[in-house]
PDB file of C-alpha atoms in Angstrom:
ATOM      1  CA  MET L 262      -4.254 -25.326  -2.887  1.00 46.00           C
ATOM      2  CA  SER L 263      -3.449 -21.896  -1.480  1.00 67.00           C
ATOM      3  CA  GLY L 264      -6.272 -19.397  -1.069  1.00 92.00           C
ATOM      4  CA  ILE L 265      -4.082 -17.086  -3.123  1.00 97.00           C
ATOM      5  CA  GLN L 266      -3.611 -19.438  -6.089  1.00 96.00           C
ATOM      6  CA  ASP L 267      -4.790 -17.868  -9.383  1.00 96.00           C
ATOM      7  CA  LYS L 268      -6.156 -14.725  -7.752  1.00 98.00           C
ATOM      8  CA  VAL L 269      -5.675 -11.549  -9.789  1.00 98.00           C
ATOM      9  CA  ILE L 270      -4.063  -8.936  -7.569  1.00 98.00           C
ATOM     10  CA  ALA L 271      -3.214  -5.351  -8.517  1.00 98.00           C
ATOM     11  CA  ILE L 272      -0.655  -3.512  -6.388  1.00 98.00           C
ATOM     12  CA  THR L 273       0.249   0.177  -6.418  1.00 98.00           C
ATOM     13  CA  GLY L 274       3.691   1.288  -5.301  1.00 96.00           C
ATOM     14  CA  ALA L 275       5.017  -2.104  -6.358  1.00 96.00           C
ATOM     15  CA  SER L 276       8.539  -1.165  -7.438  1.00 94.00           C
ATOM     16  CA  SER L 277      10.171  -1.270  -3.998  1.00 93.00           C
ATOM     17  CA  GLY L 278       9.644  -1.819  -0.294  1.00 95.00           C
ATOM     18  CA  ILE L 279       6.367  -3.316   0.872  1.00 97.00           C
ATOM     19  CA  GLY L 280       4.815  -3.287  -2.603  1.00 97.00           C
ATOM     20  CA  GLU L 281       7.725  -5.191  -4.109  1.00 97.00           C
ATOM     21  CA  ALA L 282       7.728  -7.695  -1.233  1.00 98.00           C
ATOM     22  CA  ALA L 283       3.986  -8.248  -1.639  1.00 98.00           C
ATOM     23  CA  ALA L 284       4.329  -8.753  -5.394  1.00 98.00           C
ATOM     24  CA  LEU L 285       7.065 -11.374  -4.976  1.00 98.00           C
ATOM     25  CA  LEU L 286       5.345 -13.221  -2.142  1.00 98.00           C
ATOM     26  CA  LEU L 287       1.887 -13.306  -3.712  1.00 98.00           C
ATOM     27  CA  ALA L 288       3.201 -14.291  -7.141  1.00 98.00           C
ATOM     28  CA  GLY L 289       5.220 -17.021  -5.445  1.00 97.00           C
ATOM     29  CA  ARG L 290       1.989 -18.359  -3.991  1.00 97.00           C
ATOM     30  CA  GLY L 291       0.322 -18.503  -7.379  1.00 97.00           C
ATOM     31  CA  ALA L 292      -1.311 -15.103  -7.788  1.00 98.00           C
ATOM     32  CA  LYS L 293      -1.378 -13.226 -11.076  1.00 98.00           C
ATOM     33  CA  VAL L 294      -0.042  -9.804 -10.180  1.00 98.00           C
ATOM     34  CA  VAL L 295      -0.569  -6.509 -11.973  1.00 98.00           C
ATOM     35  CA  LEU L 296       1.995  -4.029 -10.726  1.00 98.00           C
ATOM     36  CA  GLY L 297       1.948  -0.264 -10.878  1.00 98.00           C
ATOM     37  CA  ALA L 298       4.591   2.314  -9.954  1.00 96.00           C
ATOM     38  CA  ARG L 299       6.019   5.595 -11.143  1.00 94.00           C
ATOM     39  CA  ARG L 300       9.478   4.155 -11.827  1.00 90.00           C
ATOM     40  CA  LEU L 301       9.401   1.515 -14.532  1.00 90.00           C
ATOM     41  CA  GLU L 302      13.163   1.107 -14.261  1.00 92.00           C
ATOM     42  CA  ARG L 303      12.603  -0.344 -10.786  1.00 92.00           C
ATOM     43  CA  LEU L 304       9.405  -2.177 -11.657  1.00 95.00           C
ATOM     44  CA  GLY L 305      10.914  -4.076 -14.583  1.00 94.00           C
ATOM     45  CA  PRO L 306      13.303  -6.174 -12.464  1.00 95.00           C
ATOM     46  CA  VAL L 307      10.430  -7.155 -10.140  1.00 97.00           C
ATOM     47  CA  VAL L 308       8.382  -8.423 -13.074  1.00 97.00           C
ATOM     48  CA  GLU L 309      11.440 -10.226 -14.444  1.00 96.00           C
ATOM     49  CA  ARG L 310      12.055 -12.034 -11.141  1.00 97.00           C
ATOM     50  CA  ILE L 311       8.452 -13.194 -11.036  1.00 98.00           C
ATOM     51  CA  THR L 312       8.284 -14.401 -14.629  1.00 97.00           C
ATOM     52  CA  LYS L 313      11.665 -16.158 -14.425  1.00 97.00           C
ATOM     53  CA  ALA L 314      10.315 -18.080 -11.445  1.00 96.00           C
ATOM     54  CA  GLY L 315       7.303 -19.182 -13.513  1.00 96.00           C
ATOM     55  CA  GLY L 316       4.823 -16.616 -12.234  1.00 97.00           C
ATOM     56  CA  GLU L 317       2.579 -14.202 -14.092  1.00 97.00           C
ATOM     57  CA  ALA L 318       3.107 -10.458 -13.793  1.00 97.00           C
ATOM     58  CA  LEU L 319       2.204  -7.346 -15.743  1.00 96.00           C
ATOM     59  CA  SER L 320       3.422  -3.831 -15.133  1.00 96.00           C
ATOM     60  CA  ALA L 321       2.322  -0.286 -15.853  1.00 97.00           C
ATOM     61  CA  ARG L 322       3.742   3.134 -15.138  1.00 97.00           C
ATOM     62  CA  ILE L 323       1.238   4.831 -12.852  1.00 97.00           C
ATOM     63  CA  ASP L 324       1.132   7.785 -10.503  1.00 97.00           C
ATOM     64  CA  VAL L 325      -1.633   7.330  -7.944  1.00 98.00           C
ATOM     65  CA  ARG L 326      -2.064  11.106  -7.838  1.00 98.00           C
ATOM     66  CA  ARG L 327      -3.616  10.741 -11.302  1.00 98.00           C
ATOM     67  CA  ARG L 328      -7.048   9.125 -11.266  1.00 98.00           C
ATOM     68  CA  GLU L 329      -6.756   7.934 -14.848  1.00 98.00           C
ATOM     69  CA  ASP L 330      -3.533   6.075 -14.054  1.00 98.00           C
ATOM     70  CA  VAL L 331      -5.133   4.088 -11.237  1.00 98.00           C
ATOM     71  CA  SER L 332      -8.166   3.352 -13.394  1.00 98.00           C
ATOM     72  CA  GLY L 333      -5.801   2.134 -16.100  1.00 98.00           C
ATOM     73  CA  LEU L 334      -4.163  -0.337 -13.728  1.00 98.00           C
ATOM     74  CA  VAL L 335      -7.509  -1.872 -12.803  1.00 98.00           C
ATOM     75  CA  LEU L 336      -8.535  -1.925 -16.470  1.00 98.00           C
ATOM     76  CA  LEU L 337      -5.294  -3.676 -17.406  1.00 98.00           C
ATOM     77  CA  ALA L 338      -5.999  -6.442 -14.884  1.00 98.00           C
ATOM     78  CA  CYS L 339      -9.560  -6.907 -16.139  1.00 98.00           C
ATOM     79  CA  GLU L 340      -8.603  -6.868 -19.807  1.00 97.00           C
ATOM     80  CA  ARG L 341      -5.768  -9.349 -19.379  1.00 97.00           C
ATOM     81  CA  PHE L 342      -7.259 -11.726 -16.807  1.00 97.00           C
ATOM     82  CA  GLY L 343     -11.002 -11.090 -17.017  1.00 97.00           C
ATOM     83  CA  ARG L 344     -11.425  -9.982 -13.400  1.00 97.00           C
ATOM     84  CA  LEU L 345      -9.770  -8.405 -10.379  1.00 98.00           C
ATOM     85  CA  ASP L 346      -9.807 -10.204  -7.037  1.00 98.00           C
ATOM     86  CA  VAL L 347      -7.736  -7.855  -4.901  1.00 98.00           C
ATOM     87  CA  LEU L 348      -6.566  -4.252  -5.110  1.00 98.00           C
ATOM     88  CA  ILE L 349      -3.706  -3.359  -2.761  1.00 98.00           C
ATOM     89  CA  ASN L 350      -3.601   0.428  -2.340  1.00 98.00           C
ATOM     90  CA  ASN L 351      -0.019   0.496  -1.170  1.00 97.00           C
ATOM     91  CA  ALA L 352       1.622   3.548  -2.780  1.00 97.00           C
ATOM     92  CA  GLY L 353       2.381   6.228  -0.243  1.00 95.00           C
ATOM     93  CA  SER L 354       4.525   9.186   0.711  1.00 93.00           C
ATOM     94  CA  LEU L 355       6.295   9.789   4.025  1.00 88.00           C
ATOM     95  CA  ALA L 356       7.200  13.426   3.394  1.00 89.00           C
ATOM     96  CA  THR L 357       7.242  14.220   7.097  1.00 89.00           C
ATOM     97  CA  SER L 358       8.422  17.455   8.694  1.00 90.00           C
ATOM     98  CA  PRO L 359       7.558  19.713  11.626  1.00 91.00           C
ATOM     99  CA  LEU L 360       4.637  22.004  10.858  1.00 96.00           C
ATOM    100  CA  ASP L 361       6.914  24.994  11.477  1.00 95.00           C
ATOM    101  CA  ASP L 362       8.876  24.052   8.357  1.00 93.00           C
ATOM    102  CA  LEU L 363       5.802  25.069   6.335  1.00 96.00           C
ATOM    103  CA  ARG L 364       6.540  22.519   3.641  1.00 95.00           C
ATOM    104  CA  VAL L 365       3.145  23.053   2.040  1.00 97.00           C
ATOM    105  CA  ASP L 366       4.182  21.252  -1.150  1.00 95.00           C
ATOM    106  CA  ASP L 367       4.951  18.171   0.969  1.00 95.00           C
ATOM    107  CA  TRP L 368       1.580  18.450   2.702  1.00 97.00           C
ATOM    108  CA  GLU L 369      -0.100  18.437  -0.698  1.00 97.00           C
ATOM    109  CA  GLU L 370       1.982  15.446  -1.804  1.00 96.00           C
ATOM    110  CA  LEU L 371       0.913  13.542   1.316  1.00 97.00           C
ATOM    111  CA  ILE L 372      -2.753  14.315   0.755  1.00 98.00           C
ATOM    112  CA  ASP L 373      -2.628  13.604  -2.972  1.00 98.00           C
ATOM    113  CA  THR L 374      -0.742  10.319  -2.581  1.00 97.00           C
ATOM    114  CA  ASN L 375      -1.909   8.870   0.707  1.00 98.00           C
ATOM    115  CA  ILE L 376      -5.560   9.925   0.674  1.00 98.00           C
ATOM    116  CA  LYS L 377      -6.567  10.692  -2.891  1.00 98.00           C
ATOM    117  CA  GLY L 378      -4.496   7.797  -4.212  1.00 98.00           C
ATOM    118  CA  VAL L 379      -6.512   5.388  -2.056  1.00 98.00           C
ATOM    119  CA  LEU L 380      -9.780   7.042  -3.079  1.00 98.00           C
ATOM    120  CA  TYR L 381      -8.835   6.750  -6.745  1.00 98.00           C
ATOM    121  CA  GLY L 382      -8.194   3.042  -6.174  1.00 98.00           C
ATOM    122  CA  ILE L 383     -11.611   2.654  -4.595  1.00 98.00           C
ATOM    123  CA  ALA L 384     -13.235   4.594  -7.439  1.00 98.00           C
ATOM    124  CA  ALA L 385     -11.548   2.355 -10.015  1.00 98.00           C
ATOM    125  CA  ALA L 386     -12.149  -1.032  -8.400  1.00 98.00           C
ATOM    126  CA  LEU L 387     -15.445  -0.682  -6.535  1.00 98.00           C
ATOM    127  CA  PRO L 388     -17.655  -0.777  -9.653  1.00 98.00           C
ATOM    128  CA  VAL L 389     -15.698  -3.807 -10.888  1.00 98.00           C
ATOM    129  CA  PHE L 390     -16.118  -5.591  -7.559  1.00 98.00           C
ATOM    130  CA  ARG L 391     -19.840  -4.770  -7.452  1.00 98.00           C
ATOM    131  CA  GLU L 392     -20.377  -6.162 -10.935  1.00 97.00           C
ATOM    132  CA  GLN L 393     -18.357  -9.300 -10.180  1.00 97.00           C
ATOM    133  CA  GLY L 394     -20.024  -9.848  -6.830  1.00 96.00           C
ATOM    134  CA  PHE L 395     -16.662 -10.218  -5.057  1.00 97.00           C
ATOM    135  CA  GLY L 396     -13.473  -8.284  -4.394  1.00 98.00           C
ATOM    136  CA  HIS L 397     -11.022  -7.299  -1.694  1.00 98.00           C
ATOM    137  CA  PHE L 398      -9.448  -3.931  -0.907  1.00 98.00           C
ATOM    138  CA  ILE L 399      -6.219  -3.857   1.093  1.00 98.00           C
ATOM    139  CA  ASN L 400      -5.210  -0.340   2.105  1.00 98.00           C
ATOM    140  CA  THR L 401      -1.814   0.410   3.630  1.00 98.00           C
ATOM    141  CA  ALA L 402      -2.003   2.746   6.616  1.00 98.00           C
ATOM    142  CA  SER L 403       0.646   2.995   9.354  1.00 96.00           C
ATOM    143  CA  THR L 404       1.151   2.800  13.076  1.00 95.00           C
ATOM    144  CA  SER L 405       1.086   6.593  12.718  1.00 94.00           C
ATOM    145  CA  ALA L 406      -2.650   6.135  12.143  1.00 96.00           C
ATOM    146  CA  HIS L 407      -2.805   5.052  15.798  1.00 96.00           C
ATOM    147  CA  ARG L 408      -0.210   7.287  17.471  1.00 92.00           C
ATOM    148  CA  ILE L 409       0.859  10.833  16.657  1.00 93.00           C
ATOM    149  CA  VAL L 410       4.400  12.063  17.343  1.00 89.00           C
ATOM    150  CA  PRO L 411       6.069  15.433  16.631  1.00 90.00           C
ATOM    151  CA  GLY L 412       7.077  15.905  13.026  1.00 89.00           C
ATOM    152  CA  GLN L 413       4.418  13.553  11.652  1.00 91.00           C
ATOM    153  CA  ALA L 414       1.224  15.572  12.073  1.00 96.00           C
ATOM    154  CA  VAL L 415       0.240  15.739   8.398  1.00 97.00           C
ATOM    155  CA  TYR L 416       1.478  12.243   7.597  1.00 95.00           C
ATOM    156  CA  ALA L 417      -0.431  10.826  10.555  1.00 97.00           C
ATOM    157  CA  GLY L 418      -3.492  12.783   9.480  1.00 98.00           C
ATOM    158  CA  THR L 419      -3.421  11.142   6.056  1.00 98.00           C
ATOM    159  CA  LYS L 420      -3.053   7.680   7.585  1.00 98.00           C
ATOM    160  CA  PHE L 421      -5.875   8.325  10.061  1.00 98.00           C
ATOM    161  CA  ALA L 422      -7.900   9.213   6.973  1.00 98.00           C
ATOM    162  CA  VAL L 423      -7.000   5.904   5.315  1.00 98.00           C
ATOM    163  CA  ARG L 424      -8.300   4.040   8.365  1.00 98.00           C
ATOM    164  CA  ALA L 425     -11.489   6.102   8.475  1.00 98.00           C
ATOM    165  CA  ILE L 426     -12.193   5.706   4.764  1.00 98.00           C
ATOM    166  CA  SER L 427     -11.476   1.991   4.947  1.00 98.00           C
ATOM    167  CA  GLU L 428     -13.826   1.481   7.877  1.00 98.00           C
ATOM    168  CA  GLY L 429     -16.552   3.438   6.114  1.00 98.00           C
ATOM    169  CA  LEU L 430     -16.004   1.351   2.997  1.00 98.00           C
ATOM    170  CA  ARG L 431     -16.164  -1.846   5.027  1.00 97.00           C
ATOM    171  CA  GLN L 432     -19.501  -0.846   6.513  1.00 97.00           C
ATOM    172  CA  GLU L 433     -20.903   0.052   3.097  1.00 97.00           C
ATOM    173  CA  ALA L 434     -19.375  -2.908   1.255  1.00 95.00           C
ATOM    174  CA  GLY L 435     -21.942  -5.514   2.231  1.00 94.00           C
ATOM    175  CA  PRO L 436     -21.418  -9.249   2.631  1.00 94.00           C
ATOM    176  CA  ARG L 437     -19.626  -9.935  -0.658  1.00 95.00           C
ATOM    177  CA  LEU L 438     -16.716  -7.496  -0.528  1.00 98.00           C
ATOM    178  CA  ARG L 439     -13.811  -7.417   1.912  1.00 98.00           C
ATOM    179  CA  VAL L 440     -11.777  -4.494   3.229  1.00 98.00           C
ATOM    180  CA  THR L 441      -8.497  -4.784   5.121  1.00 98.00           C
ATOM    181  CA  VAL L 442      -6.224  -2.109   6.592  1.00 98.00           C
ATOM    182  CA  ILE L 443      -2.572  -3.017   7.100  1.00 98.00           C
ATOM    183  CA  SER L 444      -0.735  -0.709   9.520  1.00 97.00           C
ATOM    184  CA  PRO L 445       3.039  -1.229   9.329  1.00 96.00           C
ATOM    185  CA  GLY L 446       5.418  -0.027  11.988  1.00 93.00           C
ATOM    186  CA  MET L 447       9.041   0.814  11.268  1.00 90.00           C
ATOM    187  CA  THR L 448       9.953  -1.141   8.144  1.00 92.00           C
ATOM    188  CA  ARG L 449      13.149  -1.249   6.084  1.00 86.00           C
ATOM    189  CA  THR L 450      12.094   0.564   2.935  1.00 80.00           C
ATOM    190  CA  ASN L 451      13.319   3.580   0.975  1.00 76.00           C
ATOM    191  CA  PHE L 452      10.958   5.900   2.882  1.00 70.00           C
ATOM    192  CA  LEU L 453      13.795   8.223   3.914  1.00 71.00           C
ATOM    193  CA  GLU L 454      14.037   9.602   0.397  1.00 75.00           C
ATOM    194  CA  HIS L 455      10.843  11.543   1.194  1.00 74.00           C
ATOM    195  CA  VAL L 456      12.124  13.069   4.460  1.00 78.00           C
ATOM    196  CA  LYS L 457      13.757  16.458   3.833  1.00 79.00           C
ATOM    197  CA  ASN L 458      14.068  17.780   7.364  1.00 78.00           C
ATOM    198  CA  PRO L 459      17.652  16.904   8.457  1.00 79.00           C
ATOM    199  CA  GLU L 460      16.863  16.451  12.165  1.00 80.00           C
ATOM    200  CA  LEU L 461      13.874  14.223  11.462  1.00 79.00           C
ATOM    201  CA  ARG L 462      15.823  12.248   8.876  1.00 78.00           C
ATOM    202  CA  THR L 463      18.623  11.563  11.366  1.00 81.00           C
ATOM    203  CA  ARG L 464      16.105  10.426  13.954  1.00 79.00           C
ATOM    204  CA  PHE L 465      14.428   8.086  11.476  1.00 75.00           C
ATOM    205  CA  GLU L 466      17.771   6.649  10.381  1.00 78.00           C
ATOM    206  CA  GLU L 467      18.687   5.808  13.958  1.00 81.00           C
ATOM    207  CA  VAL L 468      15.367   4.097  14.645  1.00 76.00           C
ATOM    208  CA  ARG L 469      15.408   2.260  11.309  1.00 76.00           C
ATOM    209  CA  ASP L 470      18.912   0.932  11.819  1.00 76.00           C
ATOM    210  CA  ARG L 471      18.099  -0.171  15.357  1.00 86.00           C
ATOM    211  CA  LEU L 472      14.779  -1.961  14.998  1.00 89.00           C
ATOM    212  CA  ALA L 473      13.159  -1.911  11.531  1.00 88.00           C
ATOM    213  CA  ILE L 474      11.609  -5.149  10.246  1.00 93.00           C
ATOM    214  CA  PRO L 475      11.854  -6.402   6.633  1.00 94.00           C
ATOM    215  CA  PRO L 476       9.051  -5.521   4.214  1.00 96.00           C
ATOM    216  CA  ASP L 477       8.133  -9.168   3.672  1.00 96.00           C
ATOM    217  CA  ALA L 478       6.770  -9.157   7.245  1.00 97.00           C
ATOM    218  CA  ILE L 479       4.079  -6.787   5.999  1.00 98.00           C
ATOM    219  CA  ALA L 480       3.598  -8.808   2.816  1.00 98.00           C
ATOM    220  CA  ARG L 481       2.861 -11.896   4.904  1.00 98.00           C
ATOM    221  CA  ALA L 482       0.121 -10.004   6.724  1.00 98.00           C
ATOM    222  CA  MET L 483      -1.419  -9.077   3.378  1.00 98.00           C
ATOM    223  CA  ALA L 484      -1.236 -12.705   2.267  1.00 98.00           C
ATOM    224  CA  TYR L 485      -2.921 -13.825   5.491  1.00 98.00           C
ATOM    225  CA  ALA L 486      -5.865 -11.500   4.846  1.00 98.00           C
ATOM    226  CA  ILE L 487      -6.181 -12.572   1.215  1.00 98.00           C
ATOM    227  CA  GLU L 488      -6.078 -16.320   1.824  1.00 97.00           C
ATOM    228  CA  GLN L 489      -8.992 -16.358   4.273  1.00 96.00           C
ATOM    229  CA  PRO L 490     -12.315 -17.843   3.104  1.00 95.00           C
ATOM    230  CA  ALA L 491     -14.619 -15.453   1.261  1.00 93.00           C
ATOM    231  CA  ASP L 492     -16.875 -15.007   4.303  1.00 93.00           C
ATOM    232  CA  VAL L 493     -13.975 -13.989   6.587  1.00 95.00           C
ATOM    233  CA  ASP L 494     -12.940 -10.332   6.570  1.00 96.00           C
ATOM    234  CA  VAL L 495      -9.680  -9.424   8.316  1.00 97.00           C
ATOM    235  CA  GLY L 496     -10.459  -5.814   9.152  1.00 97.00           C
ATOM    236  CA  GLU L 497      -7.096  -4.543  10.358  1.00 97.00           C
ATOM    237  CA  VAL L 498      -3.633  -5.867  11.075  1.00 98.00           C
ATOM    238  CA  ILE L 499      -0.882  -3.932  12.873  1.00 97.00           C
ATOM    239  CA  VAL L 500       2.619  -5.258  12.191  1.00 97.00           C
ATOM    240  CA  ARG L 501       5.565  -3.634  13.961  1.00 94.00           C
ATOM    241  CA  PRO L 502       8.937  -4.487  15.477  1.00 92.00           C
ATOM    242  CA  THR L 503       8.702  -6.000  18.934  1.00 91.00           C
ATOM    243  CA  ALA L 504      10.992  -3.222  20.175  1.00 82.00           C
ATOM    244  CA  GLN L 505       8.891  -0.367  18.773  1.00 84.00           C
ATOM    245  CA  ASP L 506       7.154   1.652  21.478  1.00 77.00           C
TER     246      ASP L 506
END
């Protein structure tokens, strides 16, 4: 039996990209998935694919910038399935731009989504995990949490923060909780919808078209971390195209 079979897994940002790939893969391996996203019109087809294949999936409209929404997702999992085994804090923004653009609204979106969204997930699930005596956080960072390039200063700062918060959580978690950071490299998702600077967008498009990997490559890394025995904590996994520098 898979180490994923019958686990209850909540995923934010589950309507597309990495979140969608994780939902489909984990449900296919027997997990009960509770999916959250802002766009229910995109989330519905994901749930339908899972249930038509014989899996179990629930969905909720959530915005991770709202603490009550993230709490509601965790509550939905607990009310429906009686527990929560894994929370995947996957929702994120890639609203990158040079600092000279002074896109302060984008900076706030990055902080609210990428940092506060993860913190809201921790705030919602940590008490549940403590009471249960088990639980697993998976937080999506980025290779930008390891290497800074022009145009990504604020984005990289938020992903550095995700790594720092995750490591602090791991050290505080004790022997019964697990914490994993997944750092994807260039992945074929809809991230370009967040990029408003034309020059940066063109650069991203060129790199994406040349070397991006499919989102299920990241989902497989998440599955690997989840399926390990309870006393094995996969702290961080970096997954990137072989051609990415």
